[in-house]
PDB file of C-alpha atoms in Angstrom:
ATOM      1  CA  MET A  23      -5.320 -17.074  11.963  1.00 88.00           C
ATOM      2  CA  VAL A  24      -1.572 -17.340  11.376  1.00 93.00           C
ATOM      3  CA  GLY A  25       0.542 -20.302  10.254  1.00 95.00           C
ATOM      4  CA  PRO A  26       4.292 -19.719  10.826  1.00 96.00           C
ATOM      5  CA  GLU A  27       6.865 -21.199   8.438  1.00 96.00           C
ATOM      6  CA  LEU A  28      10.431 -20.983   9.705  1.00 97.00           C
ATOM      7  CA  GLU A  29      13.683 -21.756   7.905  1.00 97.00           C
ATOM      8  CA  TYR A  30      17.071 -22.439   9.471  1.00 97.00           C
ATOM      9  CA  PHE A  31      20.530 -23.828   8.751  1.00 97.00           C
ATOM     10  CA  LEU A  32      21.904 -26.848  10.593  1.00 97.00           C
ATOM     11  CA  LEU A  33      25.664 -26.779  11.178  1.00 97.00           C
ATOM     12  CA  GLU A  34      28.015 -29.492  12.345  1.00 96.00           C
ATOM     13  CA  ALA A  35      31.414 -29.073  13.992  1.00 96.00           C
ATOM     14  CA  ALA A  36      34.293 -28.669  11.525  1.00 96.00           C
ATOM     15  CA  PRO A  37      37.512 -27.949  13.438  1.00 94.00           C
ATOM     16  CA  GLY A  38      39.452 -27.115  10.249  1.00 92.00           C
ATOM     17  CA  SER A  39      37.049 -24.456   8.994  1.00 91.00           C
ATOM     18  CA  PRO A  40      37.545 -20.744   9.854  1.00 91.00           C
ATOM     19  CA  THR A  41      34.347 -20.647  11.945  1.00 91.00           C
ATOM     20  CA  GLY A  42      34.595 -24.169  13.349  1.00 94.00           C
ATOM     21  CA  TRP A  43      31.275 -25.099  11.694  1.00 95.00           C
ATOM     22  CA  ARG A  44      30.001 -26.310   8.310  1.00 95.00           C
ATOM     23  CA  ARG A  45      26.542 -26.867   6.832  1.00 94.00           C
ATOM     24  CA  SER A  46      25.075 -30.302   7.453  1.00 92.00           C
ATOM     25  CA  PRO A  47      24.680 -31.736   4.892  1.00 88.00           C
ATOM     26  CA  GLU A  48      26.780 -29.532   2.634  1.00 86.00           C
ATOM     27  CA  ALA A  49      25.218 -30.537  -0.707  1.00 82.00           C
ATOM     28  CA  ALA A  50      22.670 -28.104  -2.140  1.00 78.00           C
ATOM     29  CA  GLY A  51      19.813 -28.741  -4.524  1.00 73.00           C
ATOM     30  CA  ALA A  52      17.514 -31.173  -2.733  1.00 77.00           C
ATOM     31  CA  VAL A  53      14.880 -28.485  -2.414  1.00 84.00           C
ATOM     32  CA  TYR A  54      11.417 -29.351  -1.037  1.00 84.00           C
ATOM     33  CA  THR A  55      12.374 -32.949  -0.369  1.00 83.00           C
ATOM     34  CA  ALA A  56      12.493 -35.058   2.737  1.00 80.00           C
ATOM     35  CA  GLY A  57      14.072 -38.399   3.512  1.00 82.00           C
ATOM     36  CA  LEU A  58      17.609 -39.688   3.446  1.00 85.00           C
ATOM     37  CA  ARG A  59      18.497 -38.290   0.010  1.00 83.00           C
ATOM     38  CA  ALA A  60      18.126 -34.726   1.278  1.00 83.00           C
ATOM     39  CA  ASP A  61      18.925 -35.443   4.920  1.00 87.00           C
ATOM     40  CA  PRO A  62      21.310 -38.414   5.269  1.00 87.00           C
ATOM     41  CA  ASP A  63      21.477 -38.061   9.066  1.00 91.00           C
ATOM     42  CA  ASN A  64      17.656 -37.959   9.425  1.00 92.00           C
ATOM     43  CA  HIS A  65      17.822 -34.680  11.378  1.00 94.00           C
ATOM     44  CA  LEU A  66      14.482 -33.476  10.025  1.00 94.00           C
ATOM     45  CA  LEU A  67      12.512 -36.582  11.010  1.00 94.00           C
ATOM     46  CA  ARG A  68      13.938 -36.604  14.543  1.00 95.00           C
ATOM     47  CA  THR A  69      13.253 -32.882  14.899  1.00 96.00           C
ATOM     48  CA  LEU A  70       9.682 -33.127  13.583  1.00 96.00           C
ATOM     49  CA  ARG A  71       8.895 -35.963  15.994  1.00 96.00           C
ATOM     50  CA  ALA A  72      10.401 -34.123  18.962  1.00 97.00           C
ATOM     51  CA  LEU A  73       8.512 -30.920  18.116  1.00 97.00           C
ATOM     52  CA  ARG A  74       5.291 -32.901  17.719  1.00 96.00           C
ATOM     53  CA  ASP A  75       5.839 -34.490  21.128  1.00 96.00           C
ATOM     54  CA  LEU A  76       6.366 -31.008  22.619  1.00 96.00           C
ATOM     55  CA  GLY A  77       2.925 -30.004  21.348  1.00 96.00           C
ATOM     56  CA  LEU A  78       4.125 -27.196  19.079  1.00 96.00           C
ATOM     57  CA  GLY A  79       1.678 -28.004  16.277  1.00 96.00           C
ATOM     58  CA  VAL A  80       4.060 -29.073  13.531  1.00 96.00           C
ATOM     59  CA  VAL A  81       2.427 -29.578  10.119  1.00 93.00           C
ATOM     60  CA  THR A  82       5.279 -30.457   7.783  1.00 93.00           C
ATOM     61  CA  GLY A  83       8.955 -29.962   7.071  1.00 93.00           C
ATOM     62  CA  ASN A  84      11.406 -30.309   4.213  1.00 92.00           C
ATOM     63  CA  HIS A  85      14.936 -29.590   3.064  1.00 91.00           C
ATOM     64  CA  GLU A  86      15.349 -26.148   1.509  1.00 91.00           C
ATOM     65  CA  PHE A  87      17.620 -25.357  -1.457  1.00 89.00           C
ATOM     66  CA  ASP A  88      20.965 -24.784   0.234  1.00 92.00           C
ATOM     67  CA  GLY A  89      23.013 -27.375   2.035  1.00 91.00           C
ATOM     68  CA  GLY A  90      21.956 -27.787   5.664  1.00 93.00           C
ATOM     69  CA  GLN A  91      18.894 -25.596   5.212  1.00 95.00           C
ATOM     70  CA  TYR A  92      15.505 -26.789   6.488  1.00 95.00           C
ATOM     71  CA  GLU A  93      11.963 -25.452   6.635  1.00 95.00           C
ATOM     72  CA  ILE A  94       9.245 -26.421   9.118  1.00 96.00           C
ATOM     73  CA  ASN A  95       5.620 -25.252   9.079  1.00 96.00           C
ATOM     74  CA  LEU A  96       3.440 -24.880  12.165  1.00 96.00           C
ATOM     75  CA  THR A  97      -0.346 -25.159  12.270  1.00 95.00           C
ATOM     76  CA  HIS A  98      -2.565 -22.099  11.891  1.00 93.00           C
ATOM     77  CA  SER A  99      -3.842 -20.594  15.140  1.00 93.00           C
ATOM     78  CA  ALA A 100      -4.653 -17.221  16.672  1.00 92.00           C
ATOM     79  CA  ALA A 101      -1.845 -14.710  16.138  1.00 94.00           C
ATOM     80  CA  LEU A 102      -0.653 -14.566  19.767  1.00 96.00           C
ATOM     81  CA  ASP A 103      -0.606 -18.357  20.047  1.00 97.00           C
ATOM     82  CA  ALA A 104       1.233 -18.653  16.709  1.00 97.00           C
ATOM     83  CA  ALA A 105       3.844 -16.124  17.851  1.00 97.00           C
ATOM     84  CA  ASP A 106       4.321 -17.971  21.141  1.00 97.00           C
ATOM     85  CA  ARG A 107       4.705 -21.338  19.403  1.00 97.00           C
ATOM     86  CA  ALA A 108       7.168 -19.860  16.874  1.00 97.00           C
ATOM     87  CA  PHE A 109       9.321 -18.535  19.736  1.00 97.00           C
ATOM     88  CA  ARG A 110       9.244 -21.907  21.522  1.00 98.00           C
ATOM     89  CA  PHE A 111       9.873 -23.672  18.200  1.00 98.00           C
ATOM     90  CA  LYS A 112      13.101 -21.757  17.603  1.00 98.00           C
ATOM     91  CA  ALA A 113      14.352 -22.451  21.120  1.00 98.00           C
ATOM     92  CA  ALA A 114      13.473 -26.151  20.799  1.00 98.00           C
ATOM     93  CA  VAL A 115      15.215 -26.560  17.416  1.00 98.00           C
ATOM     94  CA  LYS A 116      18.374 -24.935  18.785  1.00 98.00           C
ATOM     95  CA  GLU A 117      18.315 -27.166  21.892  1.00 98.00           C
ATOM     96  CA  LEU A 118      17.699 -30.327  19.870  1.00 98.00           C
ATOM     97  CA  ALA A 119      20.612 -29.465  17.574  1.00 98.00           C
ATOM     98  CA  ARG A 120      22.964 -28.758  20.518  1.00 98.00           C
ATOM     99  CA  LYS A 121      21.949 -32.047  22.135  1.00 97.00           C
ATOM    100  CA  GLU A 122      23.426 -33.757  19.063  1.00 96.00           C
ATOM    101  CA  GLY A 123      26.548 -31.560  19.009  1.00 97.00           C
ATOM    102  CA  ASN A 124      25.241 -29.379  16.174  1.00 97.00           C
ATOM    103  CA  LEU A 125      24.192 -25.759  15.835  1.00 97.00           C
ATOM    104  CA  ALA A 126      20.931 -24.445  14.370  1.00 98.00           C
ATOM    105  CA  THR A 127      20.829 -20.833  13.233  1.00 97.00           C
ATOM    106  CA  PHE A 128      17.789 -18.803  12.218  1.00 97.00           C
ATOM    107  CA  MET A 129      19.940 -15.883  11.002  1.00 96.00           C
ATOM    108  CA  ALA A 130      18.489 -14.340   7.843  1.00 94.00           C
ATOM    109  CA  LYS A 131      21.671 -14.795   5.784  1.00 94.00           C
ATOM    110  CA  PRO A 132      24.531 -16.462   7.639  1.00 92.00           C
ATOM    111  CA  PHE A 133      26.539 -17.328   4.494  1.00 91.00           C
ATOM    112  CA  GLY A 134      27.642 -15.086   1.651  1.00 90.00           C
ATOM    113  CA  ASP A 135      27.577 -17.953  -0.852  1.00 90.00           C
ATOM    114  CA  ALA A 136      24.066 -19.197  -0.065  1.00 90.00           C
ATOM    115  CA  GLY A 137      20.490 -18.036  -0.011  1.00 90.00           C
ATOM    116  CA  GLY A 138      18.924 -16.797   3.150  1.00 93.00           C
ATOM    117  CA  SER A 139      16.424 -18.208   5.584  1.00 95.00           C
ATOM    118  CA  GLY A 140      13.019 -16.682   6.101  1.00 94.00           C
ATOM    119  CA  PHE A 141      10.186 -16.546   8.561  1.00 95.00           C
ATOM    120  CA  HIS A 142       6.988 -16.630   6.513  1.00 94.00           C
ATOM    121  CA  LEU A 143       3.534 -16.058   7.918  1.00 93.00           C
ATOM    122  CA  HIS A 144       0.564 -17.683   6.191  1.00 90.00           C
ATOM    123  CA  LEU A 145      -2.608 -15.751   7.020  1.00 87.00           C
ATOM    124  CA  SER A 146      -6.197 -16.959   6.997  1.00 85.00           C
ATOM    125  CA  CYS A 147      -9.085 -14.556   7.456  1.00 85.00           C
ATOM    126  CA  ASN A 148     -12.202 -16.067   9.015  1.00 80.00           C
ATOM    127  CA  ASP A 149     -15.628 -14.541   9.498  1.00 81.00           C
ATOM    128  CA  ALA A 150     -17.648 -14.666  12.737  1.00 84.00           C
ATOM    129  CA  ASP A 151     -18.731 -18.246  11.950  1.00 86.00           C
ATOM    130  CA  GLY A 152     -15.118 -19.389  11.460  1.00 80.00           C
ATOM    131  CA  ASP A 153     -15.481 -19.737   7.681  1.00 81.00           C
ATOM    132  CA  ASN A 154     -12.947 -18.424   5.151  1.00 80.00           C
ATOM    133  CA  ALA A 155     -13.872 -14.750   4.678  1.00 80.00           C
ATOM    134  CA  PHE A 156     -12.718 -14.814   1.051  1.00 75.00           C
ATOM    135  CA  ASP A 157     -14.624 -17.928   0.003  1.00 76.00           C
ATOM    136  CA  ASP A 158     -17.687 -17.612  -2.160  1.00 73.00           C
ATOM    137  CA  PRO A 159     -18.650 -21.031  -3.556  1.00 73.00           C
ATOM    138  CA  ALA A 160     -21.018 -19.393  -6.068  1.00 74.00           C
ATOM    139  CA  ALA A 161     -18.310 -17.119  -7.527  1.00 70.00           C
ATOM    140  CA  PRO A 162     -16.656 -18.076 -10.839  1.00 66.00           C
ATOM    141  CA  THR A 163     -13.214 -16.905  -9.630  1.00 64.00           C
ATOM    142  CA  ALA A 164     -11.053 -17.724  -6.649  1.00 56.00           C
ATOM    143  CA  CYS A 165     -11.151 -14.132  -5.443  1.00 55.00           C
ATOM    144  CA  PRO A 166     -14.739 -12.895  -5.916  1.00 49.00           C
ATOM    145  CA  PRO A 167     -15.530  -9.182  -6.087  1.00 53.00           C
ATOM    146  CA  ARG A 168     -17.517  -8.176  -3.019  1.00 52.00           C
ATOM    147  CA  PRO A 169     -17.967  -4.460  -2.397  1.00 52.00           C
ATOM    148  CA  GLY A 170     -16.923  -3.533   1.101  1.00 52.00           C
ATOM    149  CA  THR A 171     -14.496  -6.440   1.610  1.00 51.00           C
ATOM    150  CA  PRO A 172     -10.721  -6.530   1.154  1.00 49.00           C
ATOM    151  CA  SER A 173     -11.075  -9.159  -1.587  1.00 43.00           C
ATOM    152  CA  ARG A 174     -12.560  -6.511  -3.909  1.00 38.00           C
ATOM    153  CA  ALA A 175      -9.127  -4.970  -4.458  1.00 39.00           C
ATOM    154  CA  PHE A 176      -7.567  -8.302  -5.454  1.00 43.00           C
ATOM    155  CA  SER A 177     -10.331  -9.522  -7.754  1.00 41.00           C
ATOM    156  CA  PRO A 178      -9.153 -10.759 -11.165  1.00 44.00           C
ATOM    157  CA  THR A 179     -12.492  -9.560 -12.553  1.00 44.00           C
ATOM    158  CA  ARG A 180     -11.652  -5.958 -11.677  1.00 39.00           C
ATOM    159  CA  PRO A 181      -9.264  -4.546 -14.304  1.00 40.00           C
ATOM    160  CA  ARG A 182      -6.056  -2.845 -13.194  1.00 39.00           C
ATOM    161  CA  SER A 183      -6.892  -3.217  -9.510  1.00 37.00           C
ATOM    162  CA  ARG A 184      -4.528  -1.945  -6.834  1.00 39.00           C
ATOM    163  CA  PRO A 185      -4.770  -3.253  -3.285  1.00 40.00           C
ATOM    164  CA  TRP A 186      -3.379  -0.040  -1.769  1.00 40.00           C
ATOM    165  CA  PRO A 187      -3.633   3.592  -2.912  1.00 41.00           C
ATOM    166  CA  THR A 188      -0.625   4.842  -4.820  1.00 39.00           C
ATOM    167  CA  PRO A 189       0.905   8.030  -3.352  1.00 41.00           C
ATOM    168  CA  PRO A 190       0.901  11.060  -5.701  1.00 39.00           C
TER     169      PRO A 190
END
């Protein structure tokens, strides 16, 4: 199961700027917030509602650190479905922005003076019954040691564990 998390910058027309665009809003620092303080034009709320209505499985969204930077999370689903929805999500965000005379960019680092945008994938591993493969309610730690499962390598009860072999 995969849950995509995509980040992008929203730009508005700025005829006097060298590129013709500027971040919208320009102020940085309202990280992980939503509402008019971080998004005075309410772009995020309109976008979330439109994406919901398109059936893309939107979970949540917020303003990222840099001015005009947003993050939206999609629901977990099978990998192929998640990839398809992420592709349609990006196209929809760009179209919604253009409809309002703006530009949305998913470029990794479009500005030299700002952080970049990412595309994070949240993974869930389920067993044949659909339960979390790493969950063991009887275990005293969050990542129980179970020989023969990937969680063994990450167990906090196993000293100096390495998830992958180190090359010589």
